[in-house]
Amino acid sequence: MYEERIKRTELQQKIISADQAATLFKDQMVVASSGFTKAGDSKAVLKALAASAPANPLKITLLTGASLGHDTDGALAEAGILHKRMPFQVDPALRKKINSGDVLFVDQHLGESAELINEKIIPRVDIAVIEALMIEADGSIVPTTSVGNSAAFAAAADKIIVEINMSVPLSVYGVHDIFSTGVWPHKRIIPITDAGSRIGQPAIPVDPEKIVAIVLTDTTDSPASINERDEKTSAIAAHLLEFFSHEIKKGRLPHSLRPLQSGIGKVANAVLEGFIDGDFHHLTMYSEVIQDSAFNLIDAGKLDFASASSITVSQACYNRVFSNFEKYKPHIILRPQDISNAAEVIRRLGIISINTAIECDIYGNVNSTHIGGTAMMNGIGGSNDFARNAYLSIFVTQSSSKAGGISHIVPMASHIDNTEHDVDIIVTENGLADLRGLAPRERARLIISNCAHASYKDELNNYFTEACKRGGQTPHLLQEALSWHSRFNENGTMLKTVHV
């Protein structure tokens, strides 16, 4: 019954197949797609474009909100269609193409993408593909499970292809809050004063003349991969809960804490699950993504409200939430990512930001993106949007992995995304280091003592002791600073091997 989802009746004549829509793309186009962490993304048109590559080879620059689902990024990469990709991805096939240099990747702060589009720093968008719940009578587009950069794409694009996803229940209508700050010098204040503030409209304003095609789909989002809490993530959560309880006793936090932000991924989701065990009530979230943990906290009566840019959950959670969306609807809101990640709002609300690190060095610098300093993993995402502006900037990681062959606390990070100036707390399963108000030398001692794995503590302390003999505000042995990474590349372990 597409008629109830396409309320501007003349647009019903523009319904075509995904294969037909794929013929609208030309070589060297800048293409934008809805989608944020596998939610609300193109399910059909981009897949059809990838499938058409053998008969119609072309290259495009692809912009999104964040990652796409259903292996779409990988299909486009394998088809040789992608020339450049931004601002975030998680696909193994695309990652391989990025690290080989076959696809250019622009790793962007997710909160900045819309501004770069609005200010015409990024080339004009030729075609935007936007998944929608429905099209209003005035042509405005109601998103599905994410907003991401869709509003900016719709405004910037010459042409728009709308994918109407029939699988998303109409009860989702009203959960979105679309607001634009405009462009300099007339940018508007974002009047959000708490996580639940509504400041915009339920749909994305669109010139209906831009809509050149409508494709009907009936496919749910790709499920997120969610791990159950294990011994390490449970320990990390326990250290955080103890820290928050201490802050409450000191009078620096209320029992409801401050609005929480949790990064994308298995570890961050598992850590947030730990709040179910804590003595905290009336929690709120102002984040990028609503994951399983948030809905579990709502069900447990712990979380009152969650604001984000997408809903990215496991299949079981998706079925539970969207089969009874009216239950959860009063507790959530979805915003454009330049609003969910806005420095102005993050600072005003006093966000507690919890993100995942690949590695941390002994002074608190964090690598969030690169394996061994060179190979891209996923991207910085919104971690720095929040870390730079949060009331509390927390990074979590396990102390070691690969059967102890990798230490996630190292003398010098092989790549730095979040500097020591923007990192307040580091937590591993071994302990928590509160770095606030500490000088570099104090930070190093605390991180090694509280966070490092036992197998690496002595060597870290020896490195730091020898570095201090050389002097400096931030002491280092530059000839040895990255030797742990070199050792891993050569021997498969960061541990010093003993030769007999």
XYZ file of N, CA and C in Angstrom, residues 121-236:
348
model
N 32.487 23.162 0.456
C 33.883 22.718 0.489
C 33.990 21.354 -0.179
N 32.996 20.503 0.072
C 32.886 19.245 -0.643
C 32.147 19.528 -1.951
N 32.563 18.925 -3.071
C 31.887 19.181 -4.348
C 30.387 18.926 -4.278
N 29.643 19.643 -5.076
C 28.188 19.555 -5.085
C 27.732 18.117 -5.335
N 26.696 17.708 -4.630
C 26.155 16.358 -4.748
C 25.301 16.271 -6.014
N 25.627 15.309 -6.872
C 24.840 15.103 -8.092
C 23.537 14.370 -7.795
N 23.646 13.236 -7.090
C 22.466 12.436 -6.744
C 22.553 12.026 -5.282
N 21.438 12.168 -4.571
C 21.321 11.648 -3.210
C 20.309 10.511 -3.211
N 20.667 9.421 -2.552
C 19.757 8.289 -2.372
C 19.369 8.267 -0.898
N 18.095 8.466 -0.622
C 17.652 8.625 0.759
C 16.540 7.633 1.072
N 16.765 6.799 2.100
C 15.706 5.896 2.542
C 14.672 6.674 3.338
N 13.403 6.353 3.102
C 12.325 7.100 3.743
C 11.240 6.172 4.264
N 10.625 6.611 5.333
C 9.405 5.980 5.825
C 8.243 6.360 4.915
N 8.233 7.647 4.523
C 7.157 8.162 3.688
C 7.548 9.524 3.130
N 6.788 9.980 2.131
C 6.935 11.320 1.576
C 5.649 12.071 1.876
N 5.775 13.224 2.516
C 4.613 14.030 2.879
C 4.008 14.712 1.641
N 2.827 15.290 1.800
C 2.133 15.942 0.688
C 2.931 17.110 0.118
N 3.750 17.750 0.950
C 4.559 18.874 0.460
C 5.891 18.418 -0.132
N 6.109 17.111 -0.190
C 7.342 16.565 -0.743
C 8.417 16.292 0.280
N 8.203 16.694 1.516
C 9.217 16.464 2.542
C 9.342 14.966 2.827
N 10.567 14.563 3.205
C 10.908 13.153 3.385
C 10.997 12.833 4.872
N 10.275 11.812 5.291
C 10.361 11.315 6.666
C 11.372 10.173 6.679
N 12.482 10.288 7.409
C 13.498 9.223 7.425
C 12.984 7.963 8.113
N 13.847 6.946 8.144
C 13.489 5.702 8.823
C 14.260 5.606 10.137
N 15.259 4.741 10.189
C 15.940 4.450 11.456
C 17.192 5.294 11.689
N 17.475 6.211 10.787
C 18.565 7.160 11.033
C 18.251 8.462 10.315
N 18.939 9.509 10.756
C 18.870 10.797 10.051
C 20.221 11.084 9.406
N 21.302 10.971 10.194
C 22.637 11.167 9.634
C 22.779 12.488 8.922
N 23.315 12.449 7.701
C 23.497 13.652 6.885
C 22.386 13.839 5.857
N 21.291 13.112 5.997
C 20.258 13.117 4.958
C 19.695 14.505 4.684
N 19.505 15.305 5.709
C 18.952 16.645 5.494
C 19.912 17.502 4.677
N 21.205 17.421 4.985
C 22.204 18.175 4.229
C 22.287 17.667 2.797
N 22.208 16.353 2.615
C 22.254 15.780 1.271
C 21.057 16.232 0.444
N 19.872 16.199 1.048
C 18.659 16.588 0.323
C 18.725 18.038 -0.126
N 19.291 18.890 0.717
C 19.400 20.313 0.363
C 20.450 20.536 -0.721
N 21.524 19.753 -0.706
C 22.650 20.000 -1.608
C 22.504 19.315 -2.959
N 21.755 18.227 -3.027
C 21.740 17.392 -4.231
C 20.968 18.035 -5.375
N 21.441 17.782 -6.602
C 20.692 18.185 -7.796
C 19.474 17.289 -7.991
N 19.661 15.981 -7.737
C 18.580 15.014 -7.904
C 18.511 14.114 -6.678
N 17.308 13.610 -6.398
C 17.110 12.729 -5.244
C 16.360 11.476 -5.690
N 16.903 10.334 -5.296
C 16.200 9.064 -5.428
C 15.751 8.659 -4.028
N 14.469 8.391 -3.863
C 13.935 8.026 -2.557
C 13.640 6.527 -2.543
N 14.169 5.851 -1.535
C 13.805 4.452 -1.301
C 12.771 4.408 -0.181
N 11.544 4.049 -0.509
C 10.499 3.900 0.495
C 10.595 2.496 1.068
N 10.934 2.386 2.348
C 11.109 1.074 2.970
C 9.823 0.654 3.668
N 9.121 -0.278 3.035
C 7.820 -0.716 3.534
C 7.931 -1.558 4.814
N 9.131 -2.011 5.136
C 9.288 -2.862 6.318
C 9.283 -2.062 7.617
N 9.518 -0.752 7.530
C 9.572 0.078 8.733
C 8.160 0.515 9.092
N 7.686 0.230 10.306
C 6.301 0.540 10.661
C 6.030 2.040 10.676
N 4.824 2.417 10.300
C 4.451 3.832 10.262
C 4.452 4.469 11.652
N 4.462 3.641 12.688
C 4.524 4.170 14.054
C 5.821 4.926 14.319
N 6.824 4.744 13.445
C 8.087 5.478 13.596
C 7.883 6.974 13.336
N 6.823 7.334 12.616
C 6.569 8.747 12.321
C 6.510 9.564 13.621
N 7.242 10.663 13.637
C 7.233 11.556 14.794
C 8.437 11.423 15.699
N 9.295 10.408 15.435
C 10.464 10.221 16.292
C 11.614 11.138 15.873
N 11.555 11.701 14.662
C 12.642 12.521 14.133
C 12.462 13.993 14.501
N 13.599 14.675 14.639
C 13.596 16.100 14.965
C 14.608 16.778 14.039
N 14.132 17.279 12.921
C 14.998 17.818 11.871
C 15.187 19.313 12.082
N 16.441 19.707 12.238
C 16.777 21.111 12.498
C 18.052 21.447 11.745
N 18.078 22.620 11.131
C 19.270 23.082 10.427
C 19.743 24.393 11.025
N 21.045 24.494 11.210
C 21.604 25.741 11.735
C 21.759 26.796 10.655
N 21.656 26.403 9.366
C 21.912 27.345 8.286
C 23.404 27.487 8.034
N 23.785 28.538 7.313
C 25.190 28.744 6.959
C 25.673 30.102 7.451
N 26.979 30.196 7.623
C 27.617 31.429 8.064
C 27.378 32.526 7.026
N 27.117 33.775 7.404
C 27.175 34.330 8.767
C 25.836 34.353 9.484
N 24.907 33.531 9.047
C 23.568 33.553 9.637
C 23.238 32.246 10.351
N 24.254 31.566 10.854
C 24.009 30.309 11.553
C 23.235 30.560 12.844
N 22.324 29.614 13.126
C 21.453 29.751 14.290
C 22.005 28.998 15.501
N 21.662 29.489 16.659
C 21.931 28.760 17.900
C 21.102 27.474 17.894
N 21.663 26.414 18.457
C 20.928 25.156 18.603
C 20.308 25.158 20.004
N 19.001 25.376 20.115
C 18.400 25.604 21.439
C 18.051 24.323 22.202
N 18.982 23.378 22.234
C 18.783 22.150 22.998
C 19.336 22.358 24.402
N 18.494 22.167 25.393
C 18.911 22.369 26.784
C 18.854 21.083 27.609
N 18.282 20.026 27.050
C 18.360 18.693 27.661
C 18.189 17.664 26.562
N 18.437 16.408 26.887
C 18.440 15.364 25.860
C 17.112 15.266 25.128
N 16.030 15.612 25.799
C 14.711 15.468 25.199
C 14.185 16.695 24.497
N 14.967 17.763 24.385
C 14.489 18.994 23.736
C 14.115 18.718 22.280
N 12.912 19.144 21.901
C 12.496 19.078 20.496
C 12.559 20.482 19.919
N 13.286 20.623 18.811
C 13.520 21.962 18.272
C 13.189 22.067 16.789
N 12.839 20.939 16.147
C 12.669 20.960 14.698
C 11.370 20.359 14.228
N 11.428 19.717 13.051
C 10.255 19.163 12.384
C 10.403 17.652 12.226
N 9.301 16.940 11.968
C 9.379 15.482 11.845
C 9.859 14.986 10.484
N 10.072 15.924 9.526
C 10.461 15.504 8.176
C 11.513 16.444 7.614
N 12.224 15.958 6.591
C 13.268 16.740 5.927
C 12.645 17.544 4.795
N 12.736 18.879 4.834
C 12.154 19.667 3.741
C 12.870 19.394 2.425
N 12.105 19.184 1.366
C 12.658 18.830 0.057
C 11.846 19.529 -1.029
N 12.540 20.053 -2.022
C 11.876 20.530 -3.226
C 11.428 19.296 -4.005
N 10.127 19.042 -4.150
C 9.679 17.809 -4.802
C 10.133 17.680 -6.248
N 10.505 18.791 -6.874
C 11.003 18.731 -8.251
C 12.336 17.991 -8.331
N 13.052 17.939 -7.198
C 14.337 17.230 -7.179
C 14.172 15.715 -7.198
N 13.015 15.230 -6.778
C 12.812 13.782 -6.669
C 12.580 13.219 -8.064
N 13.579 12.466 -8.555
C 13.523 11.956 -9.929
C 13.074 10.503 -9.986
N 13.125 9.807 -8.859
C 12.741 8.393 -8.852
C 12.404 7.952 -7.440
N 11.511 6.977 -7.359
C 11.156 6.348 -6.091
C 11.268 4.844 -6.275
N 11.964 4.197 -5.363
C 12.138 2.747 -5.393
C 11.537 2.176 -4.119
N 10.698 1.157 -4.258
C 10.076 0.519 -3.101
C 10.942 -0.637 -2.617
N 11.183 -0.689 -1.316
C 11.943 -1.794 -0.727
C 11.168 -2.378 0.447
N 11.603 -3.517 0.912
C 10.956 -4.166 2.056
C 12.007 -4.963 2.821
N 13.095 -4.274 3.178
C 14.256 -4.922 3.796
C 14.637 -4.186 5.073
N 14.787 -4.916 6.153
C 15.175 -4.287 7.406
C 16.673 -3.974 7.401
N 17.098 -3.172 8.362
C 18.512 -2.821 8.491
C 19.351 -4.057 8.789
N 20.634 -3.969 8.413
C 21.577 -5.011 8.815
C 21.671 -5.046 10.333
N 21.624 -6.220 10.932
C 21.738 -6.268 12.394
C 23.140 -5.927 12.858
N 23.225 -5.250 13.975
C 24.517 -4.970 14.586
C 25.049 -6.243 15.232
N 26.368 -6.342 15.283
C 27.017 -7.466 15.950
C 27.257 -7.080 17.397
N 26.531 -7.698 18.281
C 26.590 -7.343 19.703
C 27.128 -8.521 20.508
N 28.175 -8.282 21.270
C 28.727 -9.319 22.140
C 28.117 -9.230 23.530
N 27.908 -10.378 24.111
C 27.515 -10.405 25.514
C 28.679 -9.887 26.363
N 28.350 -9.352 27.525
C 29.410 -8.919 28.431
C 30.298 -10.112 28.797
N 31.605 -9.886 28.720
C 32.529 -10.927 29.137
C 33.288 -10.439 30.369
N 34.283 -11.205 30.761
C 35.020 -10.871 31.988
C 35.688 -9.500 31.883
N 36.267 -9.201 30.716
C 36.971 -7.927 30.563
C 36.010 -6.743 30.528
N 34.963 -6.836 29.705
C 34.042 -5.691 29.610
C 33.276 -5.497 30.918
N 32.986 -6.595 31.602
C 32.331 -6.471 32.911
C 33.241 -5.770 33.910
N 34.525 -6.080 33.854
C 35.477 -5.426 34.755
C 35.606 -3.941 34.434
N 35.670 -3.611 33.136
C 35.728 -2.194 32.741
C 34.497 -1.459 33.251
